[in-house]
Coordinates of C-alpha atoms (C1' of nucleotides) in Angstrom, one line a residue:
Chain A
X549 CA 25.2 -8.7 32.0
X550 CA 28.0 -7.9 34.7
X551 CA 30.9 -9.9 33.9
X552 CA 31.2 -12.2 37.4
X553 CA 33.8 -11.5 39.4
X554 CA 36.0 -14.7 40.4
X555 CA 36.3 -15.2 44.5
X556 CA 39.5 -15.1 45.7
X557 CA 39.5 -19.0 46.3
X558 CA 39.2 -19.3 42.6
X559 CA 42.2 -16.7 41.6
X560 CA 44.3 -18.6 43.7
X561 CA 43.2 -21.9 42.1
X562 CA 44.6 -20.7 38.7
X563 CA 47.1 -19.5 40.4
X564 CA 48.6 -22.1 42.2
X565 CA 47.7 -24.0 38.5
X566 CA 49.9 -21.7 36.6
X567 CA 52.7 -22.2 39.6
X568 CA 52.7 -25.7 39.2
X569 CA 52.5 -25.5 34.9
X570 CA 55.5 -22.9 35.2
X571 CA 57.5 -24.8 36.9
X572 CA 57.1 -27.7 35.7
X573 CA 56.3 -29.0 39.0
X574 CA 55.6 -33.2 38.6
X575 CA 53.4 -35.9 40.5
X576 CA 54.5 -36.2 44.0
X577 CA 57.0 -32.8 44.0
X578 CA 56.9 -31.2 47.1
X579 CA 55.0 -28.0 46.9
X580 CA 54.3 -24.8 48.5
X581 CA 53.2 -25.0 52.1
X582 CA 49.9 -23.0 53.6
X583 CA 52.5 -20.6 54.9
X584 CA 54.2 -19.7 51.9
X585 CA 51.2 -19.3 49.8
X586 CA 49.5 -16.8 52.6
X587 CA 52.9 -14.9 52.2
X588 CA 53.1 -15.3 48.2
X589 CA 49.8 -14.6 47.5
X590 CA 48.7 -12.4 50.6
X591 CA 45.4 -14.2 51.2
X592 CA 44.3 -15.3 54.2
X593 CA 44.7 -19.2 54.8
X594 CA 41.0 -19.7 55.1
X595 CA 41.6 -18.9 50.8
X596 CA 44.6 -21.1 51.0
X597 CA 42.9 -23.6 52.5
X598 CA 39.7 -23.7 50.4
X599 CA 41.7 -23.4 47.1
X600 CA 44.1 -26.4 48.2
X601 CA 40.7 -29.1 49.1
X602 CA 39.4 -28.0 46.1
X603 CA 42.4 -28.6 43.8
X604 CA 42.8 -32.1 46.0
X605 CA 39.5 -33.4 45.2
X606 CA 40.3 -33.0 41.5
X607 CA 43.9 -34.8 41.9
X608 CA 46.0 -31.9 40.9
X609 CA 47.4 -31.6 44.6
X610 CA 47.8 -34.1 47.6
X611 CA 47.5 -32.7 51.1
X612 CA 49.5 -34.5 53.8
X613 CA 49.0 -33.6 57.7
X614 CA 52.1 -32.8 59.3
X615 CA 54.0 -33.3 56.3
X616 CA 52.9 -31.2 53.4
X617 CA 50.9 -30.5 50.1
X618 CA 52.5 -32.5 47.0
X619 CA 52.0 -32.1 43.5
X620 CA 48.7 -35.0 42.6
X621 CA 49.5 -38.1 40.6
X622 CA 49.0 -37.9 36.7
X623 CA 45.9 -40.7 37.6
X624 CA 41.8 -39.9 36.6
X625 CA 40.8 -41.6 40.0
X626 CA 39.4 -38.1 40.4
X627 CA 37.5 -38.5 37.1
X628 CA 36.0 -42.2 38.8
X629 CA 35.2 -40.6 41.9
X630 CA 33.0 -37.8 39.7
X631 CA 31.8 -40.7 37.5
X632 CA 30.9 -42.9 40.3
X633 CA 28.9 -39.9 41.8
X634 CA 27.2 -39.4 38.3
X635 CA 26.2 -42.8 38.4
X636 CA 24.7 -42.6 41.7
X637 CA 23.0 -39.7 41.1
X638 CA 21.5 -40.7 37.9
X639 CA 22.2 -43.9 36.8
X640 CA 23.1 -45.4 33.5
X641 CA 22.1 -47.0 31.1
X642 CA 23.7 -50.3 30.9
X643 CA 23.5 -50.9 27.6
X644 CA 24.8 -47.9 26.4
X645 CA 27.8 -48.5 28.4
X646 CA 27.6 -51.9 27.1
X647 CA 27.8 -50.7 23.7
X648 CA 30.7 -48.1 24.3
X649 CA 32.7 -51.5 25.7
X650 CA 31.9 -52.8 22.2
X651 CA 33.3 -49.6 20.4
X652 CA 36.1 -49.5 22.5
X653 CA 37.0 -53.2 22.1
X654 CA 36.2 -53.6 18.1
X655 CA 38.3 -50.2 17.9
X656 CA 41.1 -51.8 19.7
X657 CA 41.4 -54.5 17.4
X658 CA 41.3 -52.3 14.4
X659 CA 44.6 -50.3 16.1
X660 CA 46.2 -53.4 16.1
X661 CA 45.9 -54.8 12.6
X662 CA 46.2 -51.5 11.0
X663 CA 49.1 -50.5 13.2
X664 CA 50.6 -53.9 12.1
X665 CA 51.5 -54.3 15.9
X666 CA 53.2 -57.2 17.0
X667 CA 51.0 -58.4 20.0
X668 CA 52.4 -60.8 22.5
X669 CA 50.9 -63.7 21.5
X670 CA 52.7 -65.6 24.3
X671 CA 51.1 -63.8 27.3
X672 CA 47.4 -62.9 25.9
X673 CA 47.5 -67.0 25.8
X674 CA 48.5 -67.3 29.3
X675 CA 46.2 -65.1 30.0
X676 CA 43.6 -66.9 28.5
X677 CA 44.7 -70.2 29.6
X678 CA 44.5 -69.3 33.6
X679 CA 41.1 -67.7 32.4
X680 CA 40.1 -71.8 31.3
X681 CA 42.1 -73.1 34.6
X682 CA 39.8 -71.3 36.7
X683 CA 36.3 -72.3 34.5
X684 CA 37.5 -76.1 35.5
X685 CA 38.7 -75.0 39.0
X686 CA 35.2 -73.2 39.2
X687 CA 37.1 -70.3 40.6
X688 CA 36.5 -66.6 40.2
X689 CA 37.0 -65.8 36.2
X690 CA 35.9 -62.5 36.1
X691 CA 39.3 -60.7 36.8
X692 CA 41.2 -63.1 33.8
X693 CA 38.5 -62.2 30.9
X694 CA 39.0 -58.4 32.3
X695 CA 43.0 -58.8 32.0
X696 CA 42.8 -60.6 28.7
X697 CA 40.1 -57.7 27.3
X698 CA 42.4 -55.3 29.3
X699 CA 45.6 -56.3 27.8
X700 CA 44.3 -55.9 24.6
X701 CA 43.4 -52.3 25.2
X702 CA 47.2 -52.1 26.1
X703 CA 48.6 -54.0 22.8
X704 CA 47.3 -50.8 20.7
X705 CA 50.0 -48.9 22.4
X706 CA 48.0 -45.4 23.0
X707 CA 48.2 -45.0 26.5
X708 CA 45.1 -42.3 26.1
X709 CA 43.3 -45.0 25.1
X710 CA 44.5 -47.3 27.5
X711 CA 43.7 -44.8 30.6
X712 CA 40.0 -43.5 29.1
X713 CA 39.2 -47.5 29.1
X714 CA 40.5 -48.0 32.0
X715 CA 38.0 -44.9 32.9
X716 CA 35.5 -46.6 31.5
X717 CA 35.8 -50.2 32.5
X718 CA 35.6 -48.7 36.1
X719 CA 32.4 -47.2 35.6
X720 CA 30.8 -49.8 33.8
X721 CA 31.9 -52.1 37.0
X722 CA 30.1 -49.9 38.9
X723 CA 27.0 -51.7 37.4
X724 CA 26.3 -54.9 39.6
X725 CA 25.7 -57.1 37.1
X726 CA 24.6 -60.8 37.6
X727 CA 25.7 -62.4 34.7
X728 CA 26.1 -66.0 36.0
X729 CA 27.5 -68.0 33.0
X730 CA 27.6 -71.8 33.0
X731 CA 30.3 -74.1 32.0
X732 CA 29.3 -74.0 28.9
X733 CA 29.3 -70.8 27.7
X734 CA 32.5 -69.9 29.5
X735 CA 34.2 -72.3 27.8
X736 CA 32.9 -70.3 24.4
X737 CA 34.3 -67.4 25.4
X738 CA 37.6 -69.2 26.2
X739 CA 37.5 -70.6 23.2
X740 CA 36.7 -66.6 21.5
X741 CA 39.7 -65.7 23.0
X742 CA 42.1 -68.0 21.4
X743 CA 40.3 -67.3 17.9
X744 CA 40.6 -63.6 18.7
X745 CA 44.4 -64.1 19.5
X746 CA 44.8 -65.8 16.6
X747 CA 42.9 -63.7 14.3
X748 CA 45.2 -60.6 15.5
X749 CA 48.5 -63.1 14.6
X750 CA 46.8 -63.5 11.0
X751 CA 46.1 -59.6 10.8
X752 CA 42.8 -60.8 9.9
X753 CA 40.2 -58.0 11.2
X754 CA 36.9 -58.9 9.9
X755 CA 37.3 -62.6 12.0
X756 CA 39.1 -60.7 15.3
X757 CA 35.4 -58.0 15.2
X758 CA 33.3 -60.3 14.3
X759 CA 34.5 -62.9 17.0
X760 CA 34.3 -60.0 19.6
X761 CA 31.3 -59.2 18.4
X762 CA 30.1 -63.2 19.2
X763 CA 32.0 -62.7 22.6
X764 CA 29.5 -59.9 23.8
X765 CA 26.6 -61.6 22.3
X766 CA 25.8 -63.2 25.5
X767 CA 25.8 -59.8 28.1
X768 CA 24.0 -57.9 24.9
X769 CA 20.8 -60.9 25.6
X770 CA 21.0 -60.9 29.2
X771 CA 20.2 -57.3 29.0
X772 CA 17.7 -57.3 26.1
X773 CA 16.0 -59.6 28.0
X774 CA 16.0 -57.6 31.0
X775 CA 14.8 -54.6 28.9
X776 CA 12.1 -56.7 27.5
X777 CA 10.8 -57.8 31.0
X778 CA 10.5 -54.2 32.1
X779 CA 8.2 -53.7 28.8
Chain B
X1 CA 49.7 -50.0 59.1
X2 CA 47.7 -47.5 61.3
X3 CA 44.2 -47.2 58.9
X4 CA 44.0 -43.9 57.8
X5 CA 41.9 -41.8 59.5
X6 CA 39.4 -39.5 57.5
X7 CA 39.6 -36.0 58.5
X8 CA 36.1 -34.1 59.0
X9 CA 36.3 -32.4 55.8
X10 CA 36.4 -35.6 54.1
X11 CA 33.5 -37.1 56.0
X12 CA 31.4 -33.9 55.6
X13 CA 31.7 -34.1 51.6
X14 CA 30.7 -37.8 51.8
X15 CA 27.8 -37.0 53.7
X16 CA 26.9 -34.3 51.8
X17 CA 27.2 -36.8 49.0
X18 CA 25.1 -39.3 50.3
X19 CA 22.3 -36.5 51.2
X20 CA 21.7 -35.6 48.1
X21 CA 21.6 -39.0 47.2
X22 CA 19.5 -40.3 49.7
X23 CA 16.7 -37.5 48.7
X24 CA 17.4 -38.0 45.5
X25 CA 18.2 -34.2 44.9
X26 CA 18.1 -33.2 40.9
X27 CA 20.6 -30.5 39.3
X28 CA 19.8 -26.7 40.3
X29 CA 17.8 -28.0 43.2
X30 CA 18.1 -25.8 46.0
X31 CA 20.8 -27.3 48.7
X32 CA 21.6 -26.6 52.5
X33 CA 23.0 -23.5 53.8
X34 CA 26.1 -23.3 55.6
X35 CA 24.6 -22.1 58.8
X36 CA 22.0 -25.4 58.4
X37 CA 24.9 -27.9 57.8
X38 CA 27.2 -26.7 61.3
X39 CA 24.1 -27.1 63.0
X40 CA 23.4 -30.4 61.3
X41 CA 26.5 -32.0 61.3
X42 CA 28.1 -30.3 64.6
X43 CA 31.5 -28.9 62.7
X44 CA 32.9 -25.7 62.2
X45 CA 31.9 -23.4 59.6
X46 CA 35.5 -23.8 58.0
X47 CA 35.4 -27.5 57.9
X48 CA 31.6 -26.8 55.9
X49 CA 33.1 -24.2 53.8
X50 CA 36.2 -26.8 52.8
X51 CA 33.6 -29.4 51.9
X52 CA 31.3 -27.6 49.8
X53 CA 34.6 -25.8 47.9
X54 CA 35.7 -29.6 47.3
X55 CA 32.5 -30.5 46.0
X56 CA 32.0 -27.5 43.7
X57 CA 35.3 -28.4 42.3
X58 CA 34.0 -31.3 40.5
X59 CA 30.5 -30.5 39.7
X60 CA 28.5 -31.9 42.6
X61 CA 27.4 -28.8 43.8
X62 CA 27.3 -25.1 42.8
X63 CA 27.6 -22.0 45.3
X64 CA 26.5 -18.8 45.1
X65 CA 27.0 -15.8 47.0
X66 CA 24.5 -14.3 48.3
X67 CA 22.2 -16.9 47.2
X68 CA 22.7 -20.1 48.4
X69 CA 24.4 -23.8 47.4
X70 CA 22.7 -25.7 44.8
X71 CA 23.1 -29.1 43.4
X72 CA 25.2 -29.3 40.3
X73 CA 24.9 -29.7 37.1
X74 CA 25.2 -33.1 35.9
X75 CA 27.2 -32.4 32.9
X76 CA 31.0 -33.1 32.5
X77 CA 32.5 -29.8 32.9
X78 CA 35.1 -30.7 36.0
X79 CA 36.1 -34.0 34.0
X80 CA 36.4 -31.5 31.2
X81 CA 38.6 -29.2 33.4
X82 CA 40.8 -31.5 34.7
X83 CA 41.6 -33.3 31.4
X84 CA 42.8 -29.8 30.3
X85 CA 45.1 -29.2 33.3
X86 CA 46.4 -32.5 32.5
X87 CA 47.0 -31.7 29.1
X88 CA 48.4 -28.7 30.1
X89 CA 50.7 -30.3 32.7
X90 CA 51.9 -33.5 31.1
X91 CA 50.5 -33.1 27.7
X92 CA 49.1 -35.7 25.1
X93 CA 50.2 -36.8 22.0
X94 CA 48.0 -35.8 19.0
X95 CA 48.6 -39.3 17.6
X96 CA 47.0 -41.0 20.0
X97 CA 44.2 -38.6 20.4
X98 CA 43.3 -39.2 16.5
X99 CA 43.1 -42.8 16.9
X100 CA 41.0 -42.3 19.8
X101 CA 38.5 -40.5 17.5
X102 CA 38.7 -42.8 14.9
X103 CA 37.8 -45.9 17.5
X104 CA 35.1 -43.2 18.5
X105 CA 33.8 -42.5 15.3
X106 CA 34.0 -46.0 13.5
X107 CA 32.2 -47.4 16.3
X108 CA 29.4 -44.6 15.9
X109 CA 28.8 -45.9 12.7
X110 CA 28.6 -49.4 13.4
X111 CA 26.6 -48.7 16.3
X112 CA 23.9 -46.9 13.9
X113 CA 24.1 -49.3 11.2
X114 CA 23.8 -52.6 13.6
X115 CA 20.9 -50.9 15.7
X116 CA 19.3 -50.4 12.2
X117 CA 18.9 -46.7 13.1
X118 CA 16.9 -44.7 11.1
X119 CA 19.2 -41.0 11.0
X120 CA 18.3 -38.2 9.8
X121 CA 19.2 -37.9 6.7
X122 CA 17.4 -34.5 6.0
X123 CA 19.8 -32.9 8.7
X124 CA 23.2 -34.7 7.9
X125 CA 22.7 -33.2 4.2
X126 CA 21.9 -30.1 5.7
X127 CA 24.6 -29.5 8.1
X128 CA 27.0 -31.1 5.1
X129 CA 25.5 -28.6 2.4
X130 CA 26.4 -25.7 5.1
X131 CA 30.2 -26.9 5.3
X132 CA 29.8 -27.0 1.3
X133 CA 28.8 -23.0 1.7
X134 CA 31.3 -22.1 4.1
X135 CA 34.0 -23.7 2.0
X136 CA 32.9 -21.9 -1.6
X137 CA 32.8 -18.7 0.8
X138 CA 36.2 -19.1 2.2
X139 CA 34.6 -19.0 5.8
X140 CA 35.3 -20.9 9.0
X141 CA 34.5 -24.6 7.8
X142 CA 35.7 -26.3 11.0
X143 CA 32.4 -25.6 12.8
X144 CA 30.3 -27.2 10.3
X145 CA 32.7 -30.1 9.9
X146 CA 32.1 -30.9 13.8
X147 CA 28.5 -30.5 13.6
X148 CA 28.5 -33.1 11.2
X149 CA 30.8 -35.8 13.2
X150 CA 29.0 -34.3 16.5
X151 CA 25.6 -35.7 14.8
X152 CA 26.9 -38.8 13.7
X153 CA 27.4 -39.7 17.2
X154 CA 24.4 -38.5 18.4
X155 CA 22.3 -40.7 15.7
X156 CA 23.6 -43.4 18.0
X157 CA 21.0 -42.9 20.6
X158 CA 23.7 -43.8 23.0
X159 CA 23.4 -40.7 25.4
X160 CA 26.2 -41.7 27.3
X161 CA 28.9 -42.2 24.1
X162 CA 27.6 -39.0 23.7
X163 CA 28.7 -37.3 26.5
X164 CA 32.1 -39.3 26.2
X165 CA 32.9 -38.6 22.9
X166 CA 32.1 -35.1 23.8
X167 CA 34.3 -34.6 26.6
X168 CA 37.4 -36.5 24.0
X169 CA 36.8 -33.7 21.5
X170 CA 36.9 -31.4 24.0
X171 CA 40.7 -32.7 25.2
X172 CA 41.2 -32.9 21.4
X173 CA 40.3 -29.4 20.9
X174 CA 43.0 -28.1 23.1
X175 CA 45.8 -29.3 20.7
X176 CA 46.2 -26.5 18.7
X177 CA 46.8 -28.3 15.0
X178 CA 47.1 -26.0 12.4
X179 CA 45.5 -28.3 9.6
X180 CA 44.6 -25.6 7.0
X181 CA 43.7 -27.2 4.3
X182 CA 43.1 -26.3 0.7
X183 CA 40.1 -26.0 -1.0
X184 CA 40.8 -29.0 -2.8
X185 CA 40.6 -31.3 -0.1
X186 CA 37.9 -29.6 2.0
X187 CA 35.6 -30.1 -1.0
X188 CA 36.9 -34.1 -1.1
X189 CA 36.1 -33.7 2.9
X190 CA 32.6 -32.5 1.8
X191 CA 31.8 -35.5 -0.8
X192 CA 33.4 -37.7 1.8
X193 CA 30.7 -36.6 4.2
X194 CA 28.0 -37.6 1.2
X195 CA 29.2 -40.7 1.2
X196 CA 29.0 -42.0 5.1
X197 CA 25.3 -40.4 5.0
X198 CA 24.6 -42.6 1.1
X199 CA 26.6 -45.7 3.3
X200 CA 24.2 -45.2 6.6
X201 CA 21.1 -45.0 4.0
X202 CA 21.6 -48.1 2.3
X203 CA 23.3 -49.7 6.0
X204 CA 26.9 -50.5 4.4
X205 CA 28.6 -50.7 7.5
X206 CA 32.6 -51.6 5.9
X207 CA 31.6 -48.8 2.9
X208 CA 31.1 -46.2 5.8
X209 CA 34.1 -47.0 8.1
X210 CA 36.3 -47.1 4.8
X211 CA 35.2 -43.6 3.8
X212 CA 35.2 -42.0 7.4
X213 CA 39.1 -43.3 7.8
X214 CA 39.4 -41.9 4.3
X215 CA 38.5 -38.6 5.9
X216 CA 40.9 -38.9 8.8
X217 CA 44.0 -39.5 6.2
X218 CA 44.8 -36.0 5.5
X219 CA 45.2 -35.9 9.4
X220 CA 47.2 -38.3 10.2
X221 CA 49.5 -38.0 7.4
X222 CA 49.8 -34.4 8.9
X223 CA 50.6 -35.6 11.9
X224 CA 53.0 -38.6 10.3
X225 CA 55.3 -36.4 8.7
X226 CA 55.5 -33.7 12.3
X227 CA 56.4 -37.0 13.9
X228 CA 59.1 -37.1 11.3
X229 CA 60.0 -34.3 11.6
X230 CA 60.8 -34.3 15.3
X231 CA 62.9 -37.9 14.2
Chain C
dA490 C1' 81.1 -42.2 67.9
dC491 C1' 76.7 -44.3 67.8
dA492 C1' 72.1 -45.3 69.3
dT493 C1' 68.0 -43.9 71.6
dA494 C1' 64.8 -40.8 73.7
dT495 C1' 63.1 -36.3 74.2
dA496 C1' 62.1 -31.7 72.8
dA497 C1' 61.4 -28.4 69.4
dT498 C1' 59.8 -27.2 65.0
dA499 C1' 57.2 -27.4 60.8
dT500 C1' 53.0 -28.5 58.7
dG501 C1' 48.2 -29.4 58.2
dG502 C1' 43.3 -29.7 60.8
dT503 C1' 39.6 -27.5 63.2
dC504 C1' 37.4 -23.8 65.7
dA505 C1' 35.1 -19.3 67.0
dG506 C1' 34.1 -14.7 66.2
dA507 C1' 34.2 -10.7 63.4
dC508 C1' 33.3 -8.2 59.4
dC509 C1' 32.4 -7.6 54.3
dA510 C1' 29.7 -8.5 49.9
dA511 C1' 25.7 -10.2 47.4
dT512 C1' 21.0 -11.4 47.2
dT513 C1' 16.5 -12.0 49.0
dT514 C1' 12.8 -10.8 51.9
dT515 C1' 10.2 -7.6 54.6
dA516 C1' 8.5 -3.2 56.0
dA517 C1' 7.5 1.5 55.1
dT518 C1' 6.1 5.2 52.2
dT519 C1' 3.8 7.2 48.3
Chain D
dA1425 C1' -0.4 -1.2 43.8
dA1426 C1' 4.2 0.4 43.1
dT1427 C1' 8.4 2.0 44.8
dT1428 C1' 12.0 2.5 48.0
dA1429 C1' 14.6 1.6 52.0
dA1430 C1' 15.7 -1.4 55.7
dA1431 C1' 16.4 -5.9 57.6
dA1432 C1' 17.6 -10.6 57.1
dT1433 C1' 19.7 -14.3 54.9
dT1434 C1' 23.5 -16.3 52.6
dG1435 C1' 28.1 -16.7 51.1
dG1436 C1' 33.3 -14.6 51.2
dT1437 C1' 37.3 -13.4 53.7
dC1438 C1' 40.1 -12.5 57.8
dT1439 C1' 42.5 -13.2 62.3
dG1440 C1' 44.0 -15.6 66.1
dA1441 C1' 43.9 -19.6 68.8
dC1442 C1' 44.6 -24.3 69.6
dC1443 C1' 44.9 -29.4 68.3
dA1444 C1' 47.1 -33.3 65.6
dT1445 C1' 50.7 -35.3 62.8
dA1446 C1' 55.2 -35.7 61.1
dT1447 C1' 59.8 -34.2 60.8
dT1448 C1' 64.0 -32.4 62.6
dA1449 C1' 67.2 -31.1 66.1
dT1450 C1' 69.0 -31.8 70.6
dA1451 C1' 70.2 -34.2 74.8
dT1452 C1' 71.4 -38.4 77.1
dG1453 C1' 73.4 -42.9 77.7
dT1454 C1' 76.5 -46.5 76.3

DNA sequence: ACATATAATATGGTCAGACCAATTTTAATT
DNA sequence: AATTAAAATTGGTCTGACCATATTATATGT
């Protein structure tokens, strides 16, 4: 089998790679204009061109008009746009997301207590108690059970693991999910929270899993039940 | 603040997007041709050619000369790509990566054993008898070692961990760790192996996670004492 | 000397036409 | 029916032109 020739597009993709890895080029450095690289590389611009959308859509370069091409932010919004495509194209299943939520979040804990991390106490508990101001206010509380599960993520201090969550989380919001929870049970899961804070200040990680494990109970029924109705 | 306009490029790959989409095209199936899309969407060939590059670039399509544009793949490869120029332009710290897999693979476990997933037993002993062979033969035993945490994942039934978890060994396989270990311990690796497939058989969920971060130890004291090191 | 307006320049966006390269399809020949 | 050659289709690359946006330099007024 011939060995496939690369385009020139592509050879200027690594290239222009390698130029920004060489010299240690970082997010939002001012790079090479169209110009230069035609001159540098002696391709036409149409290869310029193509090479430099290509490398945008992936987030390794930002193309300004009438002011430049910079050097892309270190973000994985390019990885969400592809995931959000994925998911358009071929769905997901939600509980398997579901249950990668539930690895992620058990795993978190585990960082923590076998880290021996100091958490702050202080601000997962005002998180959570704006989370049980807004269940009596009967105002959105959606985005404070996100900040508390997302500040959790962050207390394991591995920021890898903070930014593939984060990668995740955006996906699985991707999935419209009508999980309408009475007073009731939102006050449960206020009430997880606190024991889950406190299990972390006791180190205690059977309690903080097994309490997150109670916390998801609810969203893991909604959708066994919705499973079971499609049987 | 003047909203941003979207230049044509950009509106020609989100229509492109939403065409495939909207006839709910499937990987390798056969796509537009240049020529068909100017004449479709009334813009220049160069603004089509930009588009499609963009889109090939992470995976949604696939061009070939000669032959025509087809729909991509709906694998991870361009998340795959860009996680390695990432690594390659701002690095990662192997610390965090390891805990990542440990989060990854602790979960696996639970994930089988609170399913109540029936794995295969029969392969997990085989795949771990073949590691056994390449380690009495002095022959590459990091293959067979990944098979085995590969197929611990996979027991989940959880395609989409899967494809996750397989895109985090991938970033984790572009850290270059020079773990050679000595006989001694590969063969402790080995009955380490019998034990989370003994655990999984008779569903001892804290027996299995205490043996699998047994397995990591070696690792992260490696990596413990480069951290010193570099103190 | 400073502020403002205008012009020039730099940079990216889009277009059309030409020609080359790879692959497929069609037609001609045996 | 098989083989070969030609034609057509499809993508790759190039050049030059012109438009749009933003920045910089220059001219003008106070």
């Amino acid at each position: 089998m011939a060995i496939q020739r690369a385009s020139l597009v592509e050879i200027t993709m690594d290239r222009i790679k390698s130029h920004i890895l060489e010299n240690n080029l970082k997010e939002n450095d001012k790079f090479l204009s169209e110009k230069e690289l035609v001159n540098q590389l002696q391709v036409s611009r149409t290869v310029i061109r193509e090479a430099l959308r290509s490398l945008e859509s992936i987030g390794i370069l930002k193309v300004k008009p009438g002011d430049g091409t910079f050097v892309g932010s270190g973000n994985f919004d390019s990885i969400k746009t592809i995931l959000k495509h994925h998911f358009e194209a071929y769905g997901v299943k939600i509980r398997e997301l579901l249950e990668i939520r539930k690895v992620i979040e058990l795993g978190a804990l585990r960082l923590i207590i076998e880290k021996e991390l100091k958490v702050d106490v202080h601000y997962l508990t005002e998180i959570n108690h704006a989370y049980y101001q807004a269940i009596q206010e009967h105002t959105d509380t959606k985005a404070h059970d996100q900040l508390f599960h997302q500040q959790l993520i962050k207390e394991t201090q591995n920021q890898t693991f903070y930014h593939f969550a984060d990668v995740i989380q955006d996906y699985f919001s991707l999935v419209k999910m009508d999980v309408t929870q009475n007073k009731e049970n939102l006050l449960m899961s206020y009430q997880e929270h606190q024991k889950i804070i406190q299990a972390l200040q006791q180190k205690n990680l059977q309690t903080a899993q097994m309490v997150m494990t109670q916390h998801f109970k609810p969203v893991f029924q909604y959708i066994h039940e919705m499973e079971g109705n499609k049987s």
